[in-house]
């Protein structure tokens, strides 16, 4: 844990590196205008309780300042979580911060699309609108002209299925390790079915196939983000939605990709800043069940 002095330094450093509420990271960078009024995004007289605000900022940026994850990964996680939660004003600020540290508009678009697989297409469409406001405020596009991202053609059925198979193999979905002979991931207590299971009803099998083709194929298979970043985004969005069975599967996928348990812990803490400590504890309980099966921790 950081000392008070270290917290203060981490807060100052991270806010400077992200260029919080500024268009750029230089000390004299223009102030980011708010979404509605055109006033600064965070006015000086925001609340009369400056001590409480400062304490909250120290907590927020102490997590951002921890060494276990770089700022880019933390930024991807934060944007995805805020999009999933529909926290539009904060999403506006942190999309701006992501651009300040060199994350591209295309990567922002991919992050929002990927988060939408797990939070729903309405959340994605809403977040795209917020991103467009940031792009206009920064002068990346004229008002009314759309996002500065080139549209990619949708995959056809064959491409989608090939991408799905490639991604599922790379993630080792439902198995502890990679390859068809890797042992099956055992489900969370209370769920009687393993992650990969035969015997689905016909309509269930069909809908599962459609979902997998779109999620693992159409979206995970796109080139705009690497699988590691997509894995962090997925775990974080499932965490804040308390989708424990799916979180269990995707924590396992992350380990199969080679993401260290410590890095997953940092991702869970980062998401917890914006969804609360109870979500953090819940997600770590789910993750621990996967860590046990990988032999990374000992049982009680």
Short mmCIF file of C-alpha atoms in Angstrom, two decimals:
data_model
loop_
_atom_site.label_atom_id
_atom_site.label_comp_id
_atom_site.label_asym_id
_atom_site.label_seq_id
_atom_site.Cartn_x
_atom_site.Cartn_y
_atom_site.Cartn_z
CA UNK A 1 0.00 0.00 0.00
CA UNK A 2 1.13 3.57 -0.67
CA UNK A 3 1.94 6.08 2.01
CA UNK A 4 0.03 9.37 2.02
CA UNK A 5 2.94 11.11 0.30
CA UNK A 6 3.08 8.38 -2.37
CA UNK A 7 -0.68 8.70 -2.94
CA UNK A 8 -0.33 12.44 -3.44
CA UNK A 9 2.51 11.92 -5.91
CA UNK A 10 0.64 9.18 -7.80
CA UNK A 11 -2.45 11.36 -8.06
CA UNK A 12 -0.47 14.30 -9.43
CA UNK A 13 1.52 12.13 -11.85
CA UNK A 14 -1.43 10.19 -13.29
CA UNK A 15 -3.63 13.27 -13.69
CA UNK A 16 -0.76 14.99 -15.50
CA UNK A 17 -0.03 12.01 -17.75
CA UNK A 18 -3.71 11.56 -18.65
CA UNK A 19 -4.24 15.31 -19.11
CA UNK A 20 -7.43 15.07 -17.07
CA UNK A 21 -10.03 17.56 -18.39
CA UNK A 22 -7.58 19.02 -20.90
CA UNK A 23 -7.12 18.50 -24.62
CA UNK A 24 -3.54 17.26 -24.44
CA UNK A 25 -1.05 16.76 -21.65
CA UNK A 26 0.91 20.03 -21.75
CA UNK A 27 0.45 22.32 -18.71
CA UNK A 28 -1.10 24.99 -20.96
CA UNK A 29 -3.29 22.56 -22.97
CA UNK A 30 -6.82 23.87 -23.61
CA UNK A 31 -9.48 22.92 -21.07
CA UNK A 32 -11.90 20.23 -22.25
CA UNK A 33 -15.36 21.72 -22.68
CA UNK A 34 -18.32 19.99 -21.05
CA UNK A 35 -20.78 17.95 -23.06
CA UNK A 36 -23.76 20.28 -22.76
CA UNK A 37 -22.92 23.81 -21.69
CA UNK A 38 -19.48 24.35 -23.17
CA UNK A 39 -18.18 25.18 -19.69
CA UNK A 40 -15.08 23.35 -18.36
CA UNK A 41 -15.76 19.64 -17.93
CA UNK A 42 -15.02 19.87 -14.19
CA UNK A 43 -15.48 23.47 -12.90
CA UNK A 44 -13.45 24.61 -9.91
CA UNK A 45 -16.59 25.09 -7.80
CA UNK A 46 -17.88 21.59 -8.60
CA UNK A 47 -18.75 20.87 -4.97
CA UNK A 48 -18.12 22.77 -1.73
CA UNK A 49 -16.48 19.74 -0.09
CA UNK A 50 -12.94 20.01 -1.43
CA UNK A 51 -11.44 17.67 1.17
CA UNK A 52 -13.82 14.86 0.22
CA UNK A 53 -13.15 15.40 -3.49
CA UNK A 54 -9.42 15.26 -2.88
CA UNK A 55 -9.77 12.06 -0.86
CA UNK A 56 -11.77 10.41 -3.65
CA UNK A 57 -9.20 11.49 -6.23
CA UNK A 58 -6.38 10.04 -4.13
CA UNK A 59 -8.18 6.69 -4.03
CA UNK A 60 -8.97 6.75 -7.76
CA UNK A 61 -5.49 7.69 -8.89
CA UNK A 62 -3.72 5.52 -6.34
CA UNK A 63 -5.21 2.57 -8.26
CA UNK A 64 -4.30 4.15 -11.61
CA UNK A 65 -0.76 4.69 -10.30
CA UNK A 66 -0.06 1.11 -9.27
CA UNK A 67 2.72 -0.58 -11.29
CA UNK A 68 0.90 -3.81 -12.16
CA UNK A 69 -0.77 -2.42 -15.32
CA UNK A 70 0.26 0.33 -17.72
CA UNK A 71 -1.87 3.44 -18.25
CA UNK A 72 -3.02 2.32 -21.70
CA UNK A 73 -4.52 -0.91 -20.36
CA UNK A 74 -6.09 0.89 -17.41
CA UNK A 75 -7.55 3.41 -19.83
CA UNK A 76 -9.08 0.71 -22.05
CA UNK A 77 -10.63 -0.90 -18.96
CA UNK A 78 -12.01 2.40 -17.66
CA UNK A 79 -13.58 3.42 -20.97
CA UNK A 80 -15.17 -0.03 -21.37
CA UNK A 81 -16.55 -0.08 -17.83
CA UNK A 82 -17.99 3.43 -18.03
CA UNK A 83 -19.60 2.59 -21.38
CA UNK A 84 -21.15 -0.58 -19.93
CA UNK A 85 -22.46 1.32 -16.91
CA UNK A 86 -23.83 4.21 -18.98
CA UNK A 87 -21.80 6.79 -17.02
CA UNK A 88 -21.78 9.25 -19.90
CA UNK A 89 -20.14 12.30 -18.31
CA UNK A 90 -17.27 10.24 -16.91
CA UNK A 91 -17.00 8.33 -20.18
CA UNK A 92 -16.62 11.67 -21.97
CA UNK A 93 -13.72 12.65 -19.67
CA UNK A 94 -11.91 9.32 -19.94
CA UNK A 95 -12.26 8.95 -23.69
CA UNK A 96 -10.53 12.33 -23.79
CA UNK A 97 -7.84 11.04 -21.42
CA UNK A 98 -7.37 7.94 -23.59
CA UNK A 99 -6.80 10.13 -26.65
CA UNK A 100 -4.32 12.21 -24.64
CA UNK A 101 -2.10 9.18 -24.03
CA UNK A 102 -2.11 8.10 -27.68
CA UNK A 103 -5.02 5.66 -27.87
CA UNK A 104 -6.47 6.22 -31.32
CA UNK A 105 -10.09 6.95 -32.26
CA UNK A 106 -10.15 3.54 -33.99
CA UNK A 107 -9.06 1.84 -30.76
CA UNK A 108 -11.75 3.75 -28.85
CA UNK A 109 -14.31 2.50 -31.37
CA UNK A 110 -13.09 -1.09 -31.00
CA UNK A 111 -13.23 -0.81 -27.20
CA UNK A 112 -16.83 0.40 -27.26
CA UNK A 113 -17.87 -2.25 -29.78
CA UNK A 114 -16.22 -4.99 -27.75
CA UNK A 115 -17.83 -3.80 -24.52
CA UNK A 116 -21.16 -3.81 -26.34
CA UNK A 117 -20.93 -7.57 -26.93
CA UNK A 118 -21.31 -8.04 -23.16
CA UNK A 119 -23.27 -4.93 -22.09
CA UNK A 120 -25.69 -4.87 -25.03
CA UNK A 121 -25.91 -3.01 -28.31
CA UNK A 122 -27.88 -0.06 -26.84
CA UNK A 123 -24.98 0.61 -24.46
CA UNK A 124 -22.60 0.52 -27.43
CA UNK A 125 -24.72 2.94 -29.48
CA UNK A 126 -25.00 5.32 -26.53
CA UNK A 127 -21.24 5.22 -25.93
CA UNK A 128 -20.52 5.84 -29.62
CA UNK A 129 -22.57 9.04 -29.33
CA UNK A 130 -20.48 10.18 -26.36
CA UNK A 131 -17.25 9.38 -28.22
CA UNK A 132 -18.49 11.45 -31.16
CA UNK A 133 -18.96 14.42 -28.83
CA UNK A 134 -15.35 14.09 -27.66
CA UNK A 135 -14.08 13.88 -31.23
CA UNK A 136 -15.99 17.07 -32.11
CA UNK A 137 -14.83 18.88 -28.95
CA UNK A 138 -11.21 18.07 -29.83
CA UNK A 139 -11.63 19.15 -33.44
CA UNK A 140 -10.97 15.67 -34.81
CA UNK A 141 -14.11 15.91 -36.93
CA UNK A 142 -16.51 18.75 -37.72
CA UNK A 143 -19.84 18.67 -35.90
CA UNK A 144 -22.31 16.35 -37.61
CA UNK A 145 -19.75 14.50 -39.72
CA UNK A 146 -19.42 11.30 -37.68
CA UNK A 147 -16.46 9.58 -36.03
CA UNK A 148 -12.93 9.73 -37.53
CA UNK A 149 -12.88 5.95 -37.96
CA UNK A 150 -12.95 4.08 -41.24
CA UNK A 151 -15.81 1.61 -41.41
CA UNK A 152 -14.80 -2.02 -41.88
CA UNK A 153 -16.97 -4.35 -43.98
CA UNK A 154 -18.87 -6.96 -42.00
CA UNK A 155 -17.57 -10.51 -42.24
CA UNK A 156 -19.46 -13.02 -44.32
CA UNK A 157 -20.52 -16.32 -42.79
CA UNK A 158 -17.35 -18.20 -43.74
CA UNK A 159 -15.04 -15.46 -42.46
CA UNK A 160 -17.01 -15.17 -39.23
CA UNK A 161 -16.88 -18.89 -38.55
CA UNK A 162 -13.14 -19.05 -39.35
CA UNK A 163 -12.46 -16.12 -37.00
CA UNK A 164 -14.55 -17.74 -34.30
CA UNK A 165 -12.62 -21.00 -34.53
CA UNK A 166 -9.30 -19.18 -34.47
CA UNK A 167 -10.19 -17.08 -31.42
CA UNK A 168 -11.78 -19.95 -29.47
CA UNK A 169 -8.61 -22.02 -30.02
CA UNK A 170 -6.36 -19.13 -28.96
CA UNK A 171 -8.37 -18.60 -25.77
CA UNK A 172 -8.84 -22.27 -24.93
CA UNK A 173 -12.48 -21.53 -24.17
CA UNK A 174 -13.85 -23.79 -21.43
CA UNK A 175 -10.56 -25.59 -20.86
CA UNK A 176 -7.67 -25.22 -18.44
CA UNK A 177 -4.95 -24.63 -20.98
CA UNK A 178 -4.86 -24.86 -24.75
CA UNK A 179 -5.58 -27.78 -27.03
CA UNK A 180 -8.46 -30.24 -27.38
CA UNK A 181 -7.07 -32.52 -24.66
CA UNK A 182 -6.78 -29.81 -21.98
CA UNK A 183 -9.02 -30.56 -18.97
CA UNK A 184 -12.44 -28.94 -18.83
CA UNK A 185 -12.91 -25.89 -16.63
CA UNK A 186 -15.11 -26.86 -13.71
CA UNK A 187 -18.06 -24.51 -13.15
CA UNK A 188 -18.68 -22.21 -10.23
CA UNK A 189 -20.41 -23.89 -7.29
CA UNK A 190 -24.15 -23.81 -7.92
CA UNK A 191 -23.81 -24.10 -11.70
CA UNK A 192 -24.23 -27.81 -12.55
CA UNK A 193 -22.83 -27.50 -16.07
CA UNK A 194 -19.22 -27.21 -17.22
CA UNK A 195 -18.33 -24.31 -19.49
CA UNK A 196 -18.22 -26.55 -22.58
CA UNK A 197 -21.15 -28.94 -22.47
CA UNK A 198 -22.98 -31.25 -24.86
CA UNK A 199 -26.70 -31.94 -24.92
CA UNK A 200 -28.12 -28.46 -25.42
CA UNK A 201 -31.65 -28.11 -26.71
CA UNK A 202 -31.82 -27.35 -30.42
CA UNK A 203 -32.83 -23.69 -30.04
CA UNK A 204 -30.22 -23.20 -27.30
CA UNK A 205 -27.54 -24.65 -29.55
CA UNK A 206 -28.61 -22.39 -32.40
CA UNK A 207 -28.62 -19.21 -30.31
CA UNK A 208 -25.31 -20.13 -28.69
CA UNK A 209 -23.83 -20.54 -32.17
CA UNK A 210 -25.14 -17.17 -33.34
CA UNK A 211 -23.78 -15.47 -30.22
CA UNK A 212 -20.39 -17.16 -30.53
CA UNK A 213 -20.14 -16.35 -34.24
CA UNK A 214 -20.79 -12.67 -33.54
CA UNK A 215 -18.84 -12.32 -30.29
CA UNK A 216 -15.79 -14.54 -30.84
CA UNK A 217 -15.87 -14.26 -34.62
CA UNK A 218 -17.12 -10.86 -35.75
CA UNK A 219 -15.80 -8.82 -32.80
CA UNK A 220 -12.96 -10.69 -31.06
CA UNK A 221 -11.72 -11.56 -34.56
CA UNK A 222 -11.38 -7.95 -35.68
CA UNK A 223 -7.82 -6.57 -36.07
CA UNK A 224 -8.30 -3.27 -34.20
CA UNK A 225 -7.28 -4.58 -30.74
CA UNK A 226 -5.07 -7.47 -29.66
CA UNK A 227 -6.56 -10.44 -27.80
CA UNK A 228 -4.90 -9.44 -24.52
CA UNK A 229 -6.61 -6.03 -24.50
CA UNK A 230 -9.92 -7.58 -25.52
CA UNK A 231 -9.59 -10.05 -22.65
CA UNK A 232 -9.08 -7.27 -20.08
CA UNK A 233 -12.08 -5.39 -21.49
CA UNK A 234 -14.27 -8.51 -21.32
CA UNK A 235 -13.35 -9.40 -17.75
CA UNK A 236 -13.93 -5.82 -16.60
CA UNK A 237 -17.34 -5.43 -18.25
CA UNK A 238 -18.55 -8.79 -16.92
CA UNK A 239 -17.31 -7.81 -13.46
CA UNK A 240 -19.36 -4.60 -13.27
CA UNK A 241 -22.43 -6.45 -14.52
CA UNK A 242 -22.01 -9.24 -11.92
CA UNK A 243 -22.21 -11.87 -14.69
CA UNK A 244 -20.35 -14.40 -12.55
CA UNK A 245 -20.60 -17.51 -14.76
CA UNK A 246 -19.37 -15.63 -17.82
CA UNK A 247 -16.73 -13.83 -15.73
CA UNK A 248 -15.52 -17.25 -14.57
CA UNK A 249 -15.11 -18.39 -18.20
CA UNK A 250 -13.29 -15.23 -19.26
CA UNK A 251 -10.92 -15.14 -16.30
CA UNK A 252 -9.93 -18.63 -17.42
CA UNK A 253 -9.54 -17.41 -21.01
CA UNK A 254 -7.27 -14.61 -19.79
CA UNK A 255 -5.02 -17.06 -17.94
CA UNK A 256 -4.90 -19.26 -21.04
CA UNK A 257 -3.69 -16.22 -22.99
CA UNK A 258 -0.81 -15.85 -20.57
CA UNK A 259 -2.15 -12.91 -18.56
CA UNK A 260 -0.72 -13.19 -15.04
CA UNK A 261 -3.10 -13.48 -12.07
CA UNK A 262 -1.53 -10.33 -10.60
CA UNK A 263 -2.41 -8.39 -13.77
CA UNK A 264 -5.97 -9.71 -13.59
CA UNK A 265 -6.13 -8.57 -9.98
CA UNK A 266 -5.07 -5.09 -11.07
CA UNK A 267 -7.73 -5.07 -13.81
CA UNK A 268 -10.38 -6.08 -11.28
CA UNK A 269 -9.23 -3.29 -8.94
CA UNK A 270 -9.32 -0.77 -11.80
CA UNK A 271 -12.90 -1.70 -12.69
CA UNK A 272 -13.80 -1.60 -9.01
CA UNK A 273 -12.92 2.09 -8.80
CA UNK A 274 -15.94 2.83 -11.01
CA UNK A 275 -18.37 0.15 -9.80
CA UNK A 276 -17.53 -0.11 -6.12
CA UNK A 277 -15.65 -2.31 -3.70
CA UNK A 278 -18.38 -4.95 -3.50
CA UNK A 279 -17.94 -5.66 -7.22
CA UNK A 280 -14.20 -5.99 -6.69
CA UNK A 281 -14.67 -8.53 -3.89
CA UNK A 282 -17.24 -10.47 -5.91
CA UNK A 283 -14.96 -10.65 -8.95
CA UNK A 284 -11.96 -11.77 -6.91
CA UNK A 285 -14.04 -14.60 -5.40
CA UNK A 286 -14.92 -15.75 -8.93
CA UNK A 287 -11.31 -15.40 -10.09
CA UNK A 288 -9.99 -17.36 -7.13
CA UNK A 289 -12.07 -20.38 -8.17
CA UNK A 290 -10.31 -20.31 -11.55
CA UNK A 291 -6.88 -19.71 -9.99
CA UNK A 292 -7.41 -22.85 -7.86
CA UNK A 293 -8.03 -24.98 -10.95
CA UNK A 294 -4.87 -23.62 -12.59
CA UNK A 295 -2.87 -24.43 -9.46
CA UNK A 296 -1.99 -20.77 -8.89
CA UNK A 297 -3.29 -20.64 -5.31
CA UNK A 298 -3.92 -23.22 -2.63
CA UNK A 299 -7.37 -24.14 -1.38
CA UNK A 300 -8.55 -23.46 2.13
#
